[in-house]
Coordinates of C-alpha atoms and ligand atoms in Angstrom, one line a residue:
M1 CA -34.7 -62.6 66.3
I2 CA -31.6 -62.5 64.3
H3 CA -31.3 -64.8 61.3
I4 CA -28.6 -65.3 58.6
L5 CA -29.9 -64.1 55.3
P6 CA -30.4 -66.6 52.3
D7 CA -27.8 -66.2 49.6
H8 CA -30.1 -65.1 47.0
V9 CA -31.2 -62.1 49.4
I10 CA -27.4 -61.3 50.0
N11 CA -26.9 -61.3 46.3
Q12 CA -29.8 -59.0 45.6
I13 CA -28.4 -56.7 48.3
A14 CA -25.0 -56.7 46.9
A15 CA -26.6 -56.2 43.5
G16 CA -27.8 -52.7 44.8
E17 CA -24.2 -51.7 44.9
V18 CA -22.6 -53.3 41.8
V19 CA -25.7 -53.2 39.4
E20 CA -26.9 -49.7 39.6
R21 CA -28.1 -49.4 36.1
P22 CA -27.7 -51.1 32.6
A23 CA -24.4 -49.4 32.0
S24 CA -23.0 -50.9 35.1
I25 CA -23.7 -54.4 34.0
V26 CA -22.3 -53.7 30.6
K27 CA -19.1 -52.5 32.5
E28 CA -18.7 -55.6 34.5
L29 CA -19.4 -57.9 31.6
V30 CA -17.0 -56.1 29.3
E31 CA -14.4 -56.1 31.9
N32 CA -14.6 -59.8 32.3
S33 CA -14.2 -60.2 28.5
L34 CA -11.2 -58.1 28.6
D35 CA -9.9 -60.0 31.6
A36 CA -10.4 -63.1 29.5
G37 CA -8.1 -61.7 26.8
A38 CA -10.8 -61.2 24.1
N39 CA -9.9 -58.9 21.2
H40 CA -13.4 -58.8 19.7
I41 CA -16.4 -57.9 21.8
S42 CA -19.9 -57.4 20.6
I43 CA -22.7 -55.9 22.6
H44 CA -26.3 -56.0 21.8
I45 CA -28.8 -53.8 23.8
R46 CA -32.6 -53.4 23.8
N47 CA -34.5 -50.7 25.3
G48 CA -31.5 -49.0 26.9
G49 CA -30.5 -52.5 28.3
K50 CA -33.8 -52.9 30.2
S51 CA -34.9 -55.8 28.1
L52 CA -31.7 -57.1 26.9
I53 CA -28.0 -56.8 27.3
R54 CA -26.0 -59.4 25.4
I55 CA -22.2 -59.5 25.4
S56 CA -20.2 -61.9 23.2
D57 CA -16.5 -62.2 23.3
N58 CA -13.8 -64.4 21.9
G59 CA -11.8 -64.7 25.0
S60 CA -10.7 -67.8 27.0
G61 CA -14.1 -69.1 27.9
I62 CA -15.0 -70.8 31.0
T63 CA -14.7 -74.6 31.6
A64 CA -17.9 -76.8 32.1
E65 CA -16.7 -77.5 35.7
D66 CA -16.1 -73.8 36.6
L67 CA -19.4 -72.4 34.9
P68 CA -21.8 -73.0 37.8
K69 CA -19.1 -71.5 40.3
A70 CA -18.6 -68.4 38.1
V71 CA -22.2 -67.4 39.1
L72 CA -21.7 -67.8 42.8
R73 CA -20.9 -65.0 45.1
H74 CA -17.2 -64.4 46.0
A75 CA -16.2 -66.9 43.2
T76 CA -13.3 -65.7 41.1
S77 CA -10.4 -67.0 39.2
K78 CA -8.5 -63.7 39.5
I79 CA -7.2 -63.7 43.2
E80 CA -6.4 -66.3 45.8
N81 CA -5.3 -64.3 48.8
I82 CA -5.3 -60.7 50.0
E83 CA -1.7 -60.1 48.9
D84 CA -2.8 -60.6 45.3
L85 CA -4.9 -57.5 45.6
D86 CA -1.7 -55.4 45.8
R87 CA -0.4 -56.6 42.5
I88 CA -3.7 -57.0 40.6
L89 CA -3.4 -56.9 36.9
T90 CA -7.0 -58.0 35.9
L91 CA -10.0 -55.6 36.0
G92 CA -12.1 -57.9 38.1
F93 CA -11.2 -59.4 41.5
R94 CA -14.4 -59.1 43.7
G95 CA -16.0 -62.3 42.3
E96 CA -19.4 -60.7 42.7
A97 CA -20.5 -59.3 39.4
L98 CA -22.0 -62.4 37.8
A99 CA -23.7 -63.4 41.0
S100 CA -25.2 -59.9 41.5
I101 CA -26.3 -59.7 37.9
A102 CA -27.7 -63.0 37.8
S103 CA -29.7 -62.3 41.0
V104 CA -31.7 -59.5 39.4
S105 CA -32.4 -60.7 35.9
Q106 CA -32.9 -63.8 33.7
T107 CA -29.4 -64.8 32.8
Y108 CA -28.1 -67.2 30.1
I109 CA -24.3 -68.0 29.6
E110 CA -22.9 -69.9 26.8
T111 CA -19.2 -70.5 26.9
K112 CA -16.3 -72.6 25.3
T113 CA -12.6 -73.0 26.2
A114 CA -10.1 -73.6 23.4
D115 CA -9.3 -77.1 24.6
S116 CA -12.9 -78.4 25.1
I117 CA -14.8 -80.1 22.4
S118 CA -18.2 -78.5 23.1
A119 CA -19.5 -75.5 24.8
S120 CA -21.5 -75.4 28.0
T121 CA -24.5 -73.3 28.9
I122 CA -26.3 -72.4 31.9
T123 CA -29.7 -70.7 32.5
L124 CA -30.7 -68.9 35.7
D125 CA -33.8 -67.2 36.9
H126 CA -33.1 -64.5 39.6
G127 CA -30.2 -66.4 40.8
N128 CA -31.6 -70.0 40.6
I129 CA -30.0 -72.3 38.3
E130 CA -32.7 -73.6 36.0
S131 CA -30.8 -75.8 33.5
Q132 CA -27.3 -76.7 32.2
H133 CA -26.5 -78.0 28.7
Q134 CA -23.9 -78.7 26.2
A135 CA -24.0 -76.7 22.8
A136 CA -21.8 -75.9 20.0
R137 CA -20.0 -72.5 19.6
E138 CA -16.6 -71.0 18.9
T139 CA -14.1 -70.4 21.8
G140 CA -15.4 -67.5 23.9
T141 CA -18.3 -66.5 26.1
T142 CA -21.7 -65.1 25.5
I143 CA -23.6 -63.8 28.4
N144 CA -27.4 -62.8 27.9
I145 CA -29.2 -60.7 30.5
E146 CA -33.1 -60.2 30.0
N147 CA -35.6 -58.5 32.1
L148 CA -33.3 -56.5 34.4
F149 CA -35.0 -55.7 37.7
A150 CA -38.2 -57.3 36.7
K151 CA -38.6 -58.5 40.4
V152 CA -37.1 -55.5 41.9
P153 CA -39.6 -52.7 41.2
A154 CA -37.8 -50.4 43.5
R155 CA -34.8 -50.4 41.3
R156 CA -36.6 -50.5 38.0
K157 CA -38.5 -47.3 39.0
F158 CA -35.0 -45.5 39.2
L159 CA -34.0 -46.2 35.7
K160 CA -34.1 -43.4 33.4
S161 CA -35.5 -43.3 29.8
D162 CA -34.2 -45.7 27.3
R163 CA -32.3 -43.0 25.5
Q164 CA -30.6 -41.9 28.7
E165 CA -29.7 -45.4 29.7
L166 CA -28.2 -45.9 26.1
A167 CA -26.4 -42.6 26.3
A168 CA -24.7 -43.9 29.6
I169 CA -23.8 -47.3 27.9
L170 CA -22.3 -45.5 24.9
R171 CA -20.3 -43.2 26.9
L172 CA -18.9 -46.2 28.9
I173 CA -18.1 -48.1 25.6
Q174 CA -16.2 -44.9 24.3
E175 CA -14.1 -44.8 27.4
I176 CA -13.3 -48.4 27.4
A177 CA -12.8 -48.6 23.7
L178 CA -10.2 -45.7 24.1
A179 CA -8.3 -47.5 26.8
Y180 CA -8.3 -50.7 24.5
P181 CA -7.5 -49.6 21.1
Q182 CA -6.3 -53.0 20.0
V183 CA -9.7 -54.6 20.8
H184 CA -12.6 -54.5 18.2
F185 CA -15.8 -53.2 19.8
E186 CA -19.4 -53.4 18.3
L187 CA -22.5 -52.1 19.8
F188 CA -26.0 -52.4 18.6
H189 CA -29.1 -50.8 20.0
N190 CA -32.5 -52.4 19.0
G191 CA -30.7 -54.0 16.1
Q192 CA -29.1 -50.7 14.9
E193 CA -25.3 -50.5 14.8
L194 CA -24.2 -47.6 16.8
I195 CA -20.4 -48.4 17.3
N196 CA -18.1 -50.4 15.3
T197 CA -14.5 -49.7 15.9
P198 CA -12.0 -52.2 14.4
A199 CA -8.7 -53.0 16.1
R200 CA -6.5 -50.1 16.0
K201 CA -2.6 -49.6 16.7
S202 CA -2.8 -46.2 18.3
I203 CA -5.3 -44.4 20.7
L204 CA -5.2 -41.5 18.2
E205 CA -6.8 -43.6 15.5
R206 CA -9.3 -45.0 17.9
F207 CA -10.0 -41.5 19.1
Y208 CA -10.9 -40.3 15.6
D209 CA -13.1 -43.3 15.0
L210 CA -15.2 -42.4 18.1
F211 CA -15.0 -38.6 17.9
P212 CA -15.2 -37.6 14.3
A213 CA -16.1 -33.9 15.1
K214 CA -14.7 -31.5 12.4
D215 CA -13.0 -29.3 14.9
L216 CA -11.1 -32.1 16.4
Q217 CA -9.5 -33.3 13.1
N218 CA -5.8 -32.4 13.3
N219 CA -6.3 -30.7 16.7
M220 CA -5.6 -33.4 19.1
I221 CA -1.9 -33.7 20.4
A222 CA -0.5 -37.0 21.3
I223 CA 1.7 -37.1 24.4
S224 CA 3.9 -39.9 25.5
N225 CA 6.0 -39.6 28.6
E226 CA 7.7 -41.6 31.2
E227 CA 9.2 -41.1 34.7
E228 CA 10.1 -43.2 37.6
G229 CA 7.5 -46.0 37.3
M230 CA 5.0 -43.8 35.8
K231 CA 4.1 -44.0 32.1
L232 CA 1.7 -41.7 30.3
Q233 CA 0.0 -42.0 26.9
A234 CA -2.4 -39.1 26.3
L235 CA -4.3 -37.2 23.7
I236 CA -5.2 -33.6 24.6
S237 CA -6.9 -31.0 22.7
S238 CA -5.0 -28.1 21.4
P239 CA -6.3 -24.8 23.1
I240 CA -8.1 -23.8 19.8
V241 CA -10.7 -26.5 20.7
K242 CA -12.9 -25.3 23.4
R243 CA -15.7 -27.1 25.4
S244 CA -18.1 -25.7 27.7
N245 CA -18.2 -28.9 29.9
R246 CA -16.1 -31.8 30.8
Q247 CA -18.0 -34.6 28.9
Q248 CA -14.9 -35.5 26.9
Q249 CA -12.3 -35.8 29.7
M250 CA -11.5 -39.4 30.4
I251 CA -8.9 -41.2 32.6
A252 CA -7.8 -44.7 32.6
I253 CA -5.3 -46.1 35.1
N254 CA -3.6 -49.4 34.3
G255 CA -6.4 -50.0 31.8
R256 CA -9.3 -49.1 34.3
T257 CA -11.4 -46.3 33.4
I258 CA -12.0 -44.3 36.5
K259 CA -13.3 -41.0 37.6
D260 CA -10.8 -38.8 39.4
Y261 CA -11.5 -35.1 40.1
R262 CA -8.0 -34.2 41.2
L263 CA -6.3 -35.7 38.2
A264 CA -8.7 -34.0 35.8
K265 CA -8.2 -30.7 37.7
C266 CA -4.5 -30.9 37.5
I267 CA -4.8 -31.3 33.5
E268 CA -7.1 -28.3 33.6
D269 CA -4.5 -26.4 35.5
A270 CA -2.0 -27.2 32.9
Y271 CA -4.2 -25.3 30.4
H272 CA -4.3 -22.1 32.6
S273 CA -3.8 -19.0 30.5
F274 CA -4.6 -21.0 27.4
L275 CA -8.2 -21.3 28.0
L276 CA -10.7 -19.3 30.1
T277 CA -12.0 -20.8 33.3
S278 CA -15.3 -21.4 31.7
E279 CA -13.8 -23.4 28.8
H280 CA -12.6 -27.0 29.2
P281 CA -10.2 -29.1 27.1
I282 CA -10.8 -32.5 25.8
F283 CA -8.4 -35.2 27.0
F284 CA -7.9 -38.9 27.2
L285 CA -5.2 -40.1 29.6
Q286 CA -3.8 -43.5 29.8
L287 CA -1.6 -43.8 32.8
Q288 CA 0.4 -46.8 33.9
L289 CA 1.4 -47.0 37.5
E290 CA 3.0 -49.6 39.5
P291 CA 0.3 -52.0 40.8
E292 CA 1.6 -51.5 44.4
V293 CA 1.0 -47.8 44.5
I294 CA -2.8 -48.1 43.6
D295 CA -5.5 -49.5 45.8
V296 CA -8.3 -50.6 43.5
N297 CA -10.6 -51.9 46.3
V298 CA -12.2 -48.7 47.2
H299 CA -15.4 -48.6 45.3
P300 CA -17.8 -51.2 44.6
R301 CA -18.2 -50.5 40.8
K302 CA -14.4 -50.0 40.7
M303 CA -14.9 -46.3 39.4
E304 CA -12.2 -45.0 41.7
V305 CA -8.8 -46.0 42.7
R306 CA -6.6 -44.7 45.6
I307 CA -3.1 -43.6 44.6
S308 CA -0.6 -43.6 47.4
N309 CA 1.8 -41.2 45.6
L310 CA -0.9 -38.9 44.2
E311 CA 1.3 -35.8 44.5
T312 CA 4.0 -37.2 42.5
V313 CA 1.6 -38.5 39.9
M314 CA -0.2 -34.9 39.7
S315 CA 3.1 -33.2 39.2
F316 CA 4.1 -35.6 36.4
L317 CA 0.7 -35.2 34.7
Y318 CA 0.9 -31.4 35.0
R319 CA 4.4 -31.1 33.7
S320 CA 3.7 -33.5 30.7
V321 CA 0.7 -31.5 29.5
R322 CA 2.0 -28.1 30.4
G323 CA 5.2 -28.8 28.6
V324 CA 3.6 -29.8 25.4
L325 CA 1.1 -27.0 25.3
E326 CA 3.9 -24.4 25.8
K327 CA 5.9 -25.8 23.0
Q328 CA 2.8 -25.9 20.8
I329 CA 1.8 -22.2 21.5
L330 CA 5.4 -21.0 20.7
S331 CA 5.3 -22.6 17.4
V332 CA 2.2 -20.9 16.3
K333 CA 3.3 -17.2 16.7
P334 CA 2.5 -15.5 13.4
D335 CA 5.3 -13.6 11.6
L336 CA 4.7 -9.9 12.0
N337 CA 6.3 -9.1 8.7
A338 CA 3.9 -11.3 7.0
E339 CA 1.0 -9.3 8.4
F340 CA 2.1 -6.2 6.6
G341 CA 2.4 -8.1 3.6
I342 CA -1.1 -9.3 3.5
R343 CA -2.5 -6.0 4.4
N344 CA -0.8 -4.2 1.7
S345 CA -1.3 -6.5 -1.2
E346 CA -5.0 -6.7 -0.3
W347 CA -5.4 -3.0 -0.4
H348 CA -4.0 -2.9 -3.9
S349 CA -6.0 -5.8 -5.2
P350 CA -9.1 -6.1 -3.0
A351 CA -11.1 -8.1 -5.7
Q352 CA -8.6 -10.9 -5.6
F353 CA -8.9 -11.5 -2.0
T354 CA -12.2 -11.2 -0.3
P355 CA -12.7 -14.4 1.9
S356 CA -15.5 -14.7 4.3
I357 CA -14.5 -13.9 7.9
F358 CA -15.5 -17.5 8.9
S359 CA -13.0 -19.1 6.5
K360 CA -11.3 -21.4 8.8
A361 CA -7.9 -21.5 7.2
E362 CA -6.5 -19.7 10.2
N363 CA -7.1 -22.7 12.3
H364 CA -4.3 -24.7 10.6
P365 CA -2.9 -26.6 13.4
Q366 CA 0.8 -26.0 12.7
N367 CA 0.5 -22.1 12.1
N368 CA -1.8 -19.3 12.8
I369 CA -1.1 -17.6 9.5
P370 CA -4.0 -17.8 7.3
Y371 CA -3.5 -20.1 4.3
S372 CA -4.2 -17.3 1.9
E373 CA -1.1 -15.4 3.4
F374 CA 1.3 -18.4 2.4
R375 CA 0.4 -17.9 -1.3
I376 CA 1.6 -14.3 -1.4
P377 CA 5.0 -14.3 -3.2
H378 CA 7.8 -13.0 -0.8
S379 CA 8.6 -10.3 -3.2
E380 CA 5.2 -8.7 -3.0
F381 CA 5.5 -7.9 0.6
S382 CA 9.1 -7.2 0.9
S383 CA 8.5 -3.9 -0.8
V384 CA 6.2 -2.8 2.0
H385 CA 8.5 -4.3 4.8
S386 CA 8.8 -1.3 6.8
P387 CA 5.7 0.3 8.2
N388 CA 4.5 3.5 7.1
I389 CA 4.9 6.2 9.6
G390 CA 3.2 9.6 9.7
Y391 CA 0.1 8.7 7.6
E392 CA -3.4 10.0 7.6
A393 CA -5.8 7.3 8.8
N394 CA -7.7 7.4 5.5
E395 CA -4.8 6.8 3.3
L396 CA -4.4 3.4 4.7
F397 CA -7.9 2.2 3.3
P398 CA -8.9 0.6 0.2
E399 CA -11.2 2.8 -1.7
Q400 CA -14.4 1.1 -0.4
H401 CA -13.7 1.8 3.2
A402 CA -12.9 5.5 3.0
N403 CA -16.4 6.7 3.5
K404 CA -17.5 4.4 6.3
P405 CA -18.5 6.2 9.5
I406 CA -16.4 3.7 11.5
R407 CA -13.2 2.7 9.8
V408 CA -10.9 -0.1 10.7
L409 CA -7.2 1.0 11.3
S410 CA -5.8 -2.3 12.4
Q411 CA -6.2 -5.5 14.2
I412 CA -4.3 -5.7 17.5
T413 CA -3.0 -9.0 18.8
N414 CA -5.5 -10.8 16.6
S415 CA -8.1 -9.9 19.1
Y416 CA -8.9 -6.2 19.2
I417 CA -10.0 -4.0 16.4
L418 CA -8.7 -0.5 16.3
C419 CA -11.0 1.9 14.4
T420 CA -11.5 5.6 13.9
T421 CA -14.5 7.7 13.3
D422 CA -14.5 11.5 12.4
K423 CA -14.4 12.4 16.1
S424 CA -12.9 9.4 18.0
L425 CA -10.7 6.4 18.2
M426 CA -12.6 3.0 18.9
L427 CA -11.6 -0.2 20.1
F428 CA -13.7 -3.4 19.7
D429 CA -13.3 -6.9 21.3
Q430 CA -13.7 -8.9 18.0
H431 CA -15.2 -12.0 19.7
A432 CA -17.6 -10.2 22.0
A433 CA -18.7 -7.8 19.2
H434 CA -19.5 -10.6 16.8
E435 CA -21.1 -12.8 19.3
R436 CA -23.6 -10.0 20.2
F437 CA -24.3 -9.4 16.7
I438 CA -25.1 -13.1 15.8
Y439 CA -27.1 -13.4 19.1
E440 CA -29.3 -10.5 18.1
Q441 CA -29.7 -12.0 14.6
L442 CA -30.5 -15.5 15.9
K443 CA -33.2 -14.0 18.4
K444 CA -34.8 -12.2 15.4
T445 CA -34.8 -15.4 13.3
R446 CA -36.2 -17.4 16.2
S447 CA -39.1 -15.1 16.6
E448 CA -39.8 -14.9 12.9
H449 CA -39.5 -18.6 12.6
S450 CA -37.4 -18.1 9.3
T451 CA -35.4 -21.0 8.0
Q452 CA -33.6 -21.2 4.7
A453 CA -33.2 -24.5 3.0
L454 CA -29.7 -25.3 2.0
L455 CA -29.0 -26.2 -1.5
V456 CA -26.2 -28.5 -0.6
P457 CA -26.8 -30.0 2.9
T458 CA -23.9 -30.0 5.3
S459 CA -23.0 -33.4 6.6
L460 CA -22.2 -34.1 10.1
S461 CA -20.3 -37.1 11.4
T462 CA -21.3 -37.9 15.1
T463 CA -20.5 -40.3 17.7
A464 CA -23.1 -42.8 18.4
E465 CA -23.9 -40.9 21.7
Q466 CA -24.4 -37.7 19.9
S467 CA -26.5 -39.3 17.3
A468 CA -29.0 -40.4 19.9
L469 CA -29.0 -37.0 21.3
L470 CA -29.6 -35.4 17.9
E471 CA -32.4 -37.8 17.4
E472 CA -34.1 -36.8 20.6
Q473 CA -33.6 -33.1 20.0
Q474 CA -34.3 -32.9 16.3
E475 CA -37.6 -31.1 16.7
N476 CA -36.1 -28.5 19.1
F477 CA -33.3 -27.8 16.6
A478 CA -36.0 -27.2 14.0
N479 CA -37.5 -24.7 16.3
F480 CA -34.2 -22.8 16.2
G481 CA -34.4 -22.8 12.5
I482 CA -31.9 -25.7 12.1
S483 CA -33.3 -28.7 10.1
L484 CA -31.5 -32.0 10.7
E485 CA -32.1 -35.2 8.9
Q486 CA -30.5 -38.5 9.7
G487 CA -28.3 -39.5 6.7
G488 CA -26.8 -43.0 8.1
P489 CA -26.1 -44.6 11.5
N490 CA -23.7 -41.8 12.7
Q491 CA -24.2 -39.3 9.9
W492 CA -26.6 -36.4 10.0
L493 CA -27.4 -33.7 7.4
I494 CA -28.1 -30.1 8.1
T495 CA -30.7 -29.3 5.5
G496 CA -31.9 -25.9 6.6
V497 CA -30.4 -23.1 8.7
P498 CA -31.7 -19.8 10.3
N499 CA -32.3 -17.1 7.8
L500 CA -29.5 -14.6 8.8
P501 CA -28.1 -11.7 6.5
K502 CA -26.1 -12.9 3.7
S503 CA -22.9 -11.2 4.9
L504 CA -22.7 -13.9 7.6
E505 CA -21.4 -17.3 6.6
I506 CA -21.6 -19.5 9.6
D507 CA -20.1 -23.0 10.2
W508 CA -23.5 -24.6 11.3
A509 CA -21.9 -28.0 11.6
T510 CA -19.6 -26.6 14.4
V511 CA -22.5 -24.8 16.1
V512 CA -24.6 -27.9 16.0
M513 CA -21.9 -30.0 17.3
N514 CA -21.1 -27.6 20.0
S515 CA -24.7 -27.5 21.2
F516 CA -24.0 -30.9 22.6
D517 CA -22.2 -29.3 25.4
I518 CA -25.4 -28.1 26.6
L519 CA -27.3 -31.3 25.8
H520 CA -25.2 -33.6 28.1
Q521 CA -26.7 -36.5 29.6
E522 CA -27.9 -35.0 32.8
S523 CA -29.9 -32.2 31.1
L524 CA -31.5 -34.4 28.5
T525 CA -34.7 -34.4 30.5
H526 CA -34.8 -30.6 29.8
S527 CA -35.4 -29.9 26.3
L528 CA -33.6 -27.3 24.1
Q529 CA -36.6 -25.2 24.5
D530 CA -36.0 -24.8 28.4
H531 CA -32.7 -23.5 27.7
E532 CA -33.5 -21.3 24.8
D533 CA -31.3 -18.3 25.9
D534 CA -28.5 -20.6 26.7
I535 CA -28.6 -22.1 23.4
L536 CA -28.7 -18.9 21.6
H537 CA -25.6 -17.8 23.6
T538 CA -23.8 -21.0 22.8
M539 CA -24.7 -20.8 19.1
A540 CA -23.5 -17.2 18.8
C541 CA -20.5 -17.9 20.9
K542 CA -19.5 -20.9 18.6
A543 CA -20.4 -19.0 15.5
A544 CA -18.5 -15.8 16.2
V545 CA -14.9 -15.2 15.2
K546 CA -12.5 -16.1 18.1
F547 CA -10.3 -13.9 20.2
N548 CA -6.9 -14.7 18.4
D549 CA -8.4 -15.3 15.0
K550 CA -6.4 -13.4 12.5
L551 CA -8.7 -11.4 10.0
S552 CA -7.8 -9.6 7.0
M553 CA -8.8 -5.9 6.6
T554 CA -11.7 -6.6 4.5
E555 CA -13.1 -9.0 7.0
L556 CA -12.5 -6.7 9.9
Q557 CA -14.3 -4.0 8.1
R558 CA -17.1 -6.2 7.4
L559 CA -17.3 -7.3 11.0
I560 CA -17.4 -3.7 12.1
D561 CA -20.0 -2.8 9.6
D562 CA -22.1 -5.6 11.1
V563 CA -21.6 -4.8 14.9
A564 CA -21.1 -1.0 14.9
Y565 CA -24.7 0.0 14.6
L566 CA -26.5 -2.3 17.0
P567 CA -28.6 0.4 18.5
G568 CA -27.8 1.0 22.3
I569 CA -26.0 -2.4 22.6
Y570 CA -22.6 -2.3 23.9
T571 CA -22.0 -5.6 25.7
C572 CA -21.8 -9.3 24.5
P573 CA -24.8 -11.5 25.4
H574 CA -23.0 -12.4 28.7
G575 CA -22.7 -8.8 29.7
R576 CA -19.1 -8.1 28.9
P577 CA -18.5 -4.8 27.1
F578 CA -17.3 -5.0 23.5
R579 CA -16.4 -1.5 22.6
L580 CA -14.5 1.4 23.9
E581 CA -14.6 5.0 22.5
L582 CA -12.0 7.6 23.1
T583 CA -13.0 11.0 21.4
F584 CA -10.4 13.2 20.0
N585 CA -11.6 15.8 22.6
E586 CA -10.8 13.4 25.4
L587 CA -7.4 12.7 23.9
D588 CA -6.6 16.4 23.4
R589 CA -7.6 16.9 27.0
Y590 CA -5.4 14.0 28.2
F591 CA -2.4 15.6 26.2
K592 CA -3.0 19.0 27.4
R593 CA -3.8 20.5 24.2
H594 CA -6.8 22.5 25.3
Ligands
ADP1 P1 -14.5 -61.3 39.0 O1 -14.4 -60.6 37.6 O2 -14.2 -60.3 40.0 O3 -13.6 -62.5 39.1 P2 -17.1 -62.0 38.2 O4 -18.4 -62.3 39.0 O5 -17.2 -60.9 37.2 O6 -15.9 -61.8 39.2 O7 -16.8 -63.3 37.4 C1 -16.5 -64.6 38.0 C2 -15.5 -65.4 37.3 O8 -16.1 -65.9 36.0 C3 -14.3 -64.7 36.7 O9 -13.3 -64.7 37.8 C4 -13.9 -65.5 35.6 O10 -13.2 -66.6 35.8 C5 -15.2 -66.0 34.9 N1 -15.6 -65.2 33.8 C6 -16.7 -64.3 33.8 N2 -16.9 -63.8 32.6 C7 -16.0 -64.3 31.8 C8 -15.7 -64.3 30.3 N3 -16.5 -63.3 29.6 N4 -14.8 -65.0 29.8 C9 -14.1 -65.9 30.7 N5 -14.3 -66.1 32.0 C10 -15.3 -65.2 32.5
MG2 MG1 -15.8 -59.4 36.7

């Protein structure tokens, strides 16, 4: 027996595609608000959206006459015929979101248009209209969704923990907020304000509102490029910034936040040779294409679009990003003469200049030369302008280094350290060596549970999503010797750190912020504990000096003193060798002196 399904069953089936989880409801409702021209959107969530999702906007509103139609399936004000789909300028067009959402929840809508005197309301219980009234409110719309999936236990069962559903919503709002910097977004969870980002003029300002991480400040590059019907506004991270995952890569096409693996890949390709393959850039792309070249009707939740001239778009993106990166890299080449200057002046007055090897001055965005080097008057290094040739290695050293078993001769390409011992020449990979040292120290600290309280806590500005993750993992961080306390809605304090040897000054804020890379959404169910070794690796890697960090002689020697004597250990925690030794005997043999 074949029979036609009743409307409410059809809607519930459709809801299976459109309404996957609370974040997908938030997406549809926020898109409706944006389509209605709102420039202020408030989102209230309870229990990860399972008990409440309420979105209020100041958009155009819905007339009393249209309101009952809005919740019908295939009811839309946005298209009339199939040709309209080819030049669609709104985010919505399927006319099924409200009907689907209403069919799996208790829904209440309150809305007023600018030219009506009063507002209209409608209450629905799992798709059935219960009541309609008049009310008073400002122009705009509020949609209230409660008890999601209460009558669809099969779907309710698939929802993740409140925190994970919340994290998905936060990520979504971050993406949309980046695509619409001129719109004021607020998000509250269980009454607590997690996002409040006022209207902004540029995506750069909006970006820093949402991603206040210290290592991103001044390290995001804005791109603006235009070519034959394609327009790109983008923010990309400078290659100094590295992430071990793709969590902060976002793409919006014609105002739609979408997932597109191929476009993301072509941006990563543009970073080729600037980043290792295991490192990923941060980027946010806002691409405008002619409506005709994209097909938006290929995914029920509109997460993908099909692009007819994909190759052209990819080439445009690649060239735009690559060009900017190449220019940026050319402009940060250090001046070789300056290098001689610092070395020499430092040898003569070591007491004046003994910064920690972790002083991050060398990360100045415009220039790789450490800040301290700018301060040396030109006259001081002009006297040592020409390199000394024909010296004894030991002559080159300040007093304090002369009797070290392994003595630093020089840093090579800001990445390798050339040293000498009484019977050999040695080369160290500065990052790998330092990473291994820190890793060993962290392991020791971890097994001894030794934490030292910080006299002055370090403060961390986080995104709302990161704050939720920190809250969940607070105890696990404590097990690693990092004590965290919440200082405000998106503010955390590091109050204690692992007890490492005093010579090490580690930027713990960066280490904690970078641990998020391992804590991304999907792995939330695993605790830090399950990934103990991964976390130690990541911490060590983030805390270590970088390949390309320019270090002073004192810093180099200190690093070598730390790493040179790790008994029997010659590789970084990932297994790459960090030292190479050439004995004078081997050299003599090579040069046929024996
Ligand atoms: P679609 O967005 O695909 O048109 P929806 O089911 O999401 O379909 O919404 C149906 C209709 O309800 C929209 O076309 C629009 O006219 C109206 N609507 C929904 N939400 C809002 C809102 N926040 N402000 C104004 N109108 C809205
Ligand atoms: Mg819609």
